[in-house]
Amino acid sequence: MKRLATTLICCLLFVAAFSQKTDKKLEAILAPMLKDFHGQVGIYVHHLKKNKIVAIDADTLFPTASMIKTTIQAGIFNKIAAGELKYNQELIYKDSLLYAGEDILGSFKNGEKIYLDKVLMLMLTMSDNTASLWLQGLAGGGLTINSWLEANGFKQLRVNSRTPGREVNRKQYGWGQTTPYEMARLMEMIYRGVVIDKNSSERMYRNLTRNYWDGQGLLQVPENVRTASKNGAVDESRSEVIMVNAPHGDYVYCIATKNNADQSWNRDNEAWQLLRRVGYAIWKHYEPNSKWKPDPGVGKF
């Protein structure tokens, strides 16, 4: 019955998409920002209450980088729903799981114990890659996650890395690939409570509200406004998906970039500047009477 209810709700969302109208005023604000970017960029914005969208190259494929971790979380909860995993079950870390880098989990000693829910926290909050790859395996691997995505109507959003048959895609897009529309759609489905089931979606959404990497779009809304997000960054691609529970209506957007000319890792990186400008422009458009403005000094920390 839960699967049937979820399927029906997804169908209703699909039908509702045909009634969406383009927010031409917001499109006129965002289009010039994207046009001047030295690389490729796409964006999808949906205001849930107004049911208006902006879609600029929203069906173009982009690397997900760490945004793919939203699909890994869905894969884990799918296993939990099937009774194959428990949210708070104890796991044992093995050295073979290490993904070299600055990860917290990677500093664990062989044989140390940690609970599944904390590994999820590390994946989503800290974007810990060792945790993420461990969870990808526990979810059944990329093939299982991709099968779930296909069954739920996602045509382009896919896991590539460590996934048989997707080596060519991995070489081109890295860990995962998506369109701005499909990444935003997954976030919206989680928020609406139709991913796996209502309780699972609520837990997933709460997990996504705790992002350590909040230096771009998240700094462009007031600190007392709830947001859920996941971002991704590699040299040539900086992207993020954000749901904003704004005072006058929730909105979700995904902005994705690739083939970026500026591949630096300082705050003035062109893509990160774009993500900040776009984030504030969307906020100001939907909350025109808000007197709040982002404090440039906050970005120092």
Short mmCIF file of C-alpha atoms in Angstrom, two decimals:
data_model
loop_
_atom_site.label_atom_id
_atom_site.label_comp_id
_atom_site.label_asym_id
_atom_site.label_seq_id
_atom_site.Cartn_x
_atom_site.Cartn_y
_atom_site.Cartn_z
CA MET A 1 0.00 0.00 0.00
CA LYS A 2 2.86 2.40 0.81
CA ARG A 3 4.42 1.77 -2.59
CA LEU A 4 1.07 2.33 -4.30
CA ALA A 5 0.50 5.58 -2.42
CA THR A 6 3.99 6.80 -3.29
CA THR A 7 3.48 5.91 -6.96
CA LEU A 8 0.16 7.77 -7.05
CA ILE A 9 1.68 10.88 -5.48
CA CYS A 10 4.60 10.79 -7.92
CA CYS A 11 2.11 10.58 -10.79
CA LEU A 12 0.24 13.58 -9.43
CA LEU A 13 3.51 15.52 -9.23
CA PHE A 14 4.27 14.54 -12.82
CA VAL A 15 0.84 15.71 -14.00
CA ALA A 16 1.21 18.94 -12.02
CA ALA A 17 4.45 19.67 -13.87
CA PHE A 18 2.45 20.24 -17.05
CA SER A 19 0.50 23.03 -15.38
CA GLN A 20 3.61 24.90 -14.31
CA LYS A 21 4.21 28.33 -15.75
CA THR A 22 7.52 30.06 -16.25
CA ASP A 23 8.31 32.85 -13.82
CA LYS A 24 9.42 35.29 -16.50
CA LYS A 25 10.46 37.99 -14.05
CA LEU A 26 12.84 35.66 -12.24
CA GLU A 27 14.07 34.22 -15.52
CA ALA A 28 14.93 37.75 -16.69
CA ILE A 29 16.98 38.23 -13.53
CA LEU A 30 18.86 34.93 -13.68
CA ALA A 31 19.50 34.55 -17.42
CA PRO A 32 22.08 37.40 -17.68
CA MET A 33 23.95 36.05 -14.64
CA LEU A 34 24.30 32.63 -16.25
CA LYS A 35 25.09 33.97 -19.72
CA ASP A 36 28.33 35.63 -18.62
CA PHE A 37 29.70 32.56 -16.84
CA HIS A 38 32.97 31.12 -18.17
CA GLY A 39 31.82 27.53 -18.42
CA GLN A 40 28.51 25.75 -18.80
CA VAL A 41 25.71 26.30 -16.32
CA GLY A 42 22.11 25.20 -15.91
CA ILE A 43 19.43 25.95 -13.34
CA TYR A 44 15.99 24.77 -12.34
CA VAL A 45 13.86 26.68 -9.83
CA HIS A 46 10.42 25.68 -8.57
CA HIS A 47 8.27 27.71 -6.20
CA LEU A 48 5.96 25.09 -4.72
CA LYS A 49 3.09 27.39 -3.67
CA LYS A 50 3.04 29.48 -6.84
CA ASN A 51 3.86 26.40 -8.97
CA LYS A 52 6.08 28.56 -11.16
CA ILE A 53 9.44 27.54 -12.52
CA VAL A 54 12.58 28.81 -14.18
CA ALA A 55 14.38 26.29 -16.37
CA ILE A 56 17.58 27.32 -18.14
CA ASP A 57 19.45 24.34 -19.60
CA ALA A 58 17.67 22.39 -16.87
CA ASP A 59 17.70 19.14 -18.88
CA THR A 60 21.44 19.29 -19.65
CA LEU A 61 23.67 16.68 -18.00
CA PHE A 62 26.15 17.86 -15.39
CA PRO A 63 28.49 16.12 -12.93
CA THR A 64 26.90 15.71 -9.52
CA ALA A 65 30.11 15.46 -7.53
CA SER A 66 28.89 15.06 -3.93
CA MET A 67 25.27 15.89 -4.74
CA ILE A 68 25.00 12.19 -5.68
CA LYS A 69 24.98 11.43 -1.96
CA THR A 70 21.29 12.34 -1.88
CA THR A 71 20.63 9.23 -4.00
CA ILE A 72 22.82 7.07 -1.75
CA GLN A 73 20.72 8.15 1.23
CA ALA A 74 17.58 7.14 -0.67
CA GLY A 75 19.18 3.79 -1.42
CA ILE A 76 19.92 3.21 2.27
CA PHE A 77 16.36 4.02 3.30
CA ASN A 78 15.07 1.71 0.59
CA LYS A 79 17.07 -1.10 2.23
CA ILE A 80 15.76 -0.10 5.65
CA ALA A 81 12.19 -0.24 4.36
CA ALA A 82 12.87 -3.73 3.01
CA GLY A 83 14.14 -4.84 6.42
CA GLU A 84 17.69 -5.42 5.15
CA LEU A 85 19.23 -2.63 7.26
CA LYS A 86 18.38 -0.80 10.46
CA TYR A 87 18.82 2.95 10.83
CA ASN A 88 20.69 2.65 14.14
CA GLN A 89 22.45 -0.66 13.56
CA GLU A 90 26.06 -1.06 14.63
CA LEU A 91 28.70 -1.26 11.91
CA ILE A 92 32.39 -2.18 12.06
CA TYR A 93 34.85 -0.04 10.14
CA LYS A 94 37.54 -1.78 8.06
CA ASP A 95 40.74 -0.25 6.68
CA SER A 96 39.73 -1.50 3.23
CA LEU A 97 36.94 1.11 3.22
CA LEU A 98 39.38 4.04 3.34
CA TYR A 99 39.08 6.67 0.62
CA ALA A 100 42.21 8.78 0.95
CA GLY A 101 41.55 12.39 1.87
CA GLU A 102 40.56 14.54 4.84
CA ASP A 103 37.56 12.44 5.86
CA ILE A 104 36.67 11.94 9.51
CA LEU A 105 35.70 8.30 9.06
CA GLY A 106 39.00 7.63 7.31
CA SER A 107 40.80 8.41 10.57
CA PHE A 108 39.11 5.48 12.31
CA LYS A 109 41.16 2.46 13.29
CA ASN A 110 40.43 -0.94 11.81
CA GLY A 111 37.71 -2.67 13.84
CA GLU A 112 36.20 0.45 15.42
CA LYS A 113 32.44 0.50 15.82
CA ILE A 114 30.06 3.17 14.53
CA TYR A 115 26.30 3.30 14.01
CA LEU A 116 24.71 3.54 10.57
CA ASP A 117 22.89 6.80 11.37
CA LYS A 118 26.22 8.45 12.24
CA VAL A 119 27.78 7.26 9.00
CA LEU A 120 24.84 8.89 7.19
CA MET A 121 25.45 12.09 9.14
CA LEU A 122 29.10 12.10 8.06
CA MET A 123 28.11 11.54 4.42
CA LEU A 124 25.55 14.32 4.26
CA THR A 125 26.78 16.89 6.77
CA MET A 126 30.54 16.62 6.25
CA SER A 127 30.35 15.07 2.76
CA ASP A 128 32.72 12.37 4.00
CA ASN A 129 33.71 10.25 0.98
CA THR A 130 34.79 7.19 2.95
CA ALA A 131 31.38 7.16 4.63
CA SER A 132 29.65 7.71 1.29
CA LEU A 133 31.33 4.83 -0.51
CA TRP A 134 30.67 2.53 2.44
CA LEU A 135 26.99 3.47 2.34
CA GLN A 136 26.84 3.06 -1.42
CA GLY A 137 27.95 -0.52 -0.92
CA LEU A 138 25.46 -1.10 1.90
CA ALA A 139 22.70 0.26 -0.33
CA GLY A 140 23.47 -2.51 -2.81
CA GLY A 141 25.87 -0.56 -5.02
CA GLY A 142 25.32 1.81 -7.90
CA LEU A 143 23.27 -0.65 -9.94
CA THR A 144 20.71 -1.05 -7.15
CA ILE A 145 20.49 2.69 -6.52
CA ASN A 146 20.13 3.36 -10.25
CA SER A 147 17.36 0.78 -10.51
CA TRP A 148 15.50 2.60 -7.75
CA LEU A 149 16.01 5.92 -9.55
CA GLU A 150 14.71 4.49 -12.82
CA ALA A 151 11.68 2.96 -11.09
CA ASN A 152 10.87 6.38 -9.61
CA GLY A 153 10.93 8.20 -12.92
CA PHE A 154 14.48 9.56 -12.99
CA LYS A 155 15.84 9.23 -16.52
CA GLN A 156 19.21 10.97 -16.15
CA LEU A 157 20.16 11.01 -12.46
CA ARG A 158 22.58 8.11 -11.99
CA VAL A 159 25.48 6.81 -9.91
CA ASN A 160 28.55 6.16 -12.07
CA SER A 161 31.53 5.37 -9.86
CA ARG A 162 32.04 1.75 -8.82
CA THR A 163 29.04 0.85 -10.95
CA PRO A 164 29.48 -1.88 -13.61
CA GLY A 165 28.68 -0.74 -17.12
CA ARG A 166 29.02 2.97 -16.38
CA GLU A 167 32.76 3.38 -16.84
CA VAL A 168 32.34 5.70 -19.84
CA ASN A 169 29.89 7.87 -17.89
CA ARG A 170 32.24 7.94 -14.91
CA LYS A 171 35.10 9.14 -17.10
CA GLN A 172 32.98 12.01 -18.40
CA TYR A 173 30.93 12.97 -15.33
CA GLY A 174 32.68 11.46 -12.33
CA TRP A 175 30.86 9.92 -9.35
CA GLY A 176 27.41 10.75 -10.67
CA GLN A 177 25.45 12.64 -13.28
CA THR A 178 22.22 14.63 -13.22
CA THR A 179 20.22 17.40 -14.78
CA PRO A 180 19.37 20.40 -12.61
CA TYR A 181 15.69 19.47 -12.96
CA GLU A 182 16.08 15.89 -11.73
CA MET A 183 18.29 16.80 -8.76
CA ALA A 184 15.80 19.46 -7.68
CA ARG A 185 12.95 16.98 -8.21
CA LEU A 186 14.54 14.45 -5.86
CA MET A 187 14.91 17.10 -3.15
CA GLU A 188 11.30 18.18 -3.64
CA MET A 189 10.06 14.58 -3.47
CA ILE A 190 11.92 14.08 -0.19
CA TYR A 191 10.36 17.26 1.20
CA ARG A 192 6.88 16.24 0.07
CA GLY A 193 7.28 12.89 1.84
CA VAL A 194 7.04 10.59 -1.18
CA VAL A 195 10.51 9.02 -1.22
CA ILE A 196 10.14 5.50 0.21
CA ASP A 197 7.43 6.62 2.66
CA LYS A 198 6.49 9.66 4.73
CA ASN A 199 8.55 8.75 7.79
CA SER A 200 11.65 7.90 5.75
CA SER A 201 11.34 11.13 3.78
CA GLU A 202 11.03 13.19 6.95
CA ARG A 203 14.21 11.64 8.36
CA MET A 204 16.04 12.17 5.05
CA TYR A 205 14.95 15.79 4.90
CA ARG A 206 16.06 16.49 8.46
CA ASN A 207 19.43 14.93 7.64
CA LEU A 208 19.78 17.29 4.68
CA THR A 209 19.21 20.37 6.87
CA ARG A 210 22.61 19.92 8.57
CA ASN A 211 25.10 20.94 5.92
CA TYR A 212 28.57 21.91 7.15
CA TRP A 213 29.45 23.25 3.69
CA ASP A 214 27.21 26.32 3.84
CA GLY A 215 29.41 28.98 2.26
CA GLN A 216 27.52 29.62 -0.98
CA GLY A 217 23.75 29.57 -1.51
CA LEU A 218 22.94 28.87 2.12
CA LEU A 219 24.54 32.14 3.19
CA GLN A 220 22.14 33.98 0.89
CA VAL A 221 19.07 33.35 3.06
CA PRO A 222 18.54 34.47 6.67
CA GLU A 223 20.04 32.22 9.30
CA ASN A 224 16.64 31.65 10.93
CA VAL A 225 15.10 30.22 7.74
CA ARG A 226 15.27 26.44 7.45
CA THR A 227 17.06 25.03 4.45
CA ALA A 228 17.94 21.55 3.20
CA SER A 229 20.82 21.15 0.79
CA LYS A 230 23.62 19.17 -0.77
CA ASN A 231 26.47 20.60 -2.76
CA GLY A 232 29.19 19.15 -4.94
CA ALA A 233 32.59 20.45 -5.95
CA VAL A 234 35.45 19.20 -8.07
CA ASP A 235 37.99 21.27 -10.00
CA GLU A 236 35.85 21.91 -13.08
CA SER A 237 32.37 21.74 -11.52
CA ARG A 238 30.68 23.50 -8.55
CA SER A 239 26.97 22.88 -7.96
CA GLU A 240 24.29 22.75 -5.29
CA VAL A 241 20.66 21.83 -4.69
CA ILE A 242 18.76 23.77 -2.03
CA MET A 243 15.25 23.72 -0.61
CA VAL A 244 14.32 26.94 1.19
CA ASN A 245 11.37 26.94 3.60
CA ALA A 246 10.74 30.62 3.02
CA PRO A 247 8.09 32.73 4.82
CA HIS A 248 5.90 33.22 1.73
CA GLY A 249 6.31 29.77 0.23
CA ASP A 250 8.84 26.98 -0.11
CA TYR A 251 11.08 26.86 -3.15
CA VAL A 252 13.71 24.47 -4.43
CA TYR A 253 16.46 25.06 -6.93
CA CYS A 254 19.48 23.33 -8.37
CA ILE A 255 22.28 25.20 -10.10
CA ALA A 256 24.95 23.08 -11.78
CA THR A 257 28.15 23.99 -13.60
CA LYS A 258 30.77 22.17 -15.66
CA ASN A 259 33.81 22.85 -17.83
CA ASN A 260 34.59 25.80 -15.58
CA ALA A 261 37.47 28.02 -16.65
CA ASP A 262 38.20 29.03 -13.06
CA GLN A 263 39.24 25.91 -11.16
CA SER A 264 40.65 27.66 -8.09
CA TRP A 265 39.63 26.75 -4.56
CA ASN A 266 39.43 30.17 -2.94
CA ARG A 267 36.24 32.01 -2.03
CA ASP A 268 36.49 34.21 -5.12
CA ASN A 269 36.14 31.24 -7.48
CA GLU A 270 33.86 32.37 -10.32
CA ALA A 271 31.38 29.50 -9.90
CA TRP A 272 31.06 30.01 -6.16
CA GLN A 273 30.48 33.72 -6.73
CA LEU A 274 27.76 32.79 -9.20
CA LEU A 275 26.12 30.40 -6.73
CA ARG A 276 26.01 33.18 -4.14
CA ARG A 277 24.58 35.78 -6.53
CA VAL A 278 21.95 33.38 -7.81
CA GLY A 279 20.97 32.28 -4.31
CA TYR A 280 20.36 35.84 -3.14
CA ALA A 281 18.60 36.84 -6.35
CA ILE A 282 16.09 34.00 -5.92
CA TRP A 283 15.56 34.85 -2.24
CA LYS A 284 15.01 38.54 -2.98
CA HIS A 285 12.62 37.76 -5.82
CA TYR A 286 10.40 35.60 -3.63
CA GLU A 287 10.77 37.76 -0.48
CA PRO A 288 10.87 41.30 -1.92
CA ASN A 289 9.84 42.94 1.36
CA SER A 290 12.60 41.31 3.37
CA LYS A 291 15.07 43.87 4.68
CA TRP A 292 17.65 41.17 5.33
CA LYS A 293 20.86 41.23 3.33
CA PRO A 294 23.76 38.75 3.45
CA ASP A 295 26.61 40.04 5.57
CA PRO A 296 29.85 39.80 3.55
CA GLY A 297 31.77 39.36 6.78
CA VAL A 298 30.04 36.08 7.56
CA GLY A 299 31.76 34.52 4.57
CA LYS A 300 35.11 34.82 6.34
CA PHE A 301 34.22 31.89 8.57
#
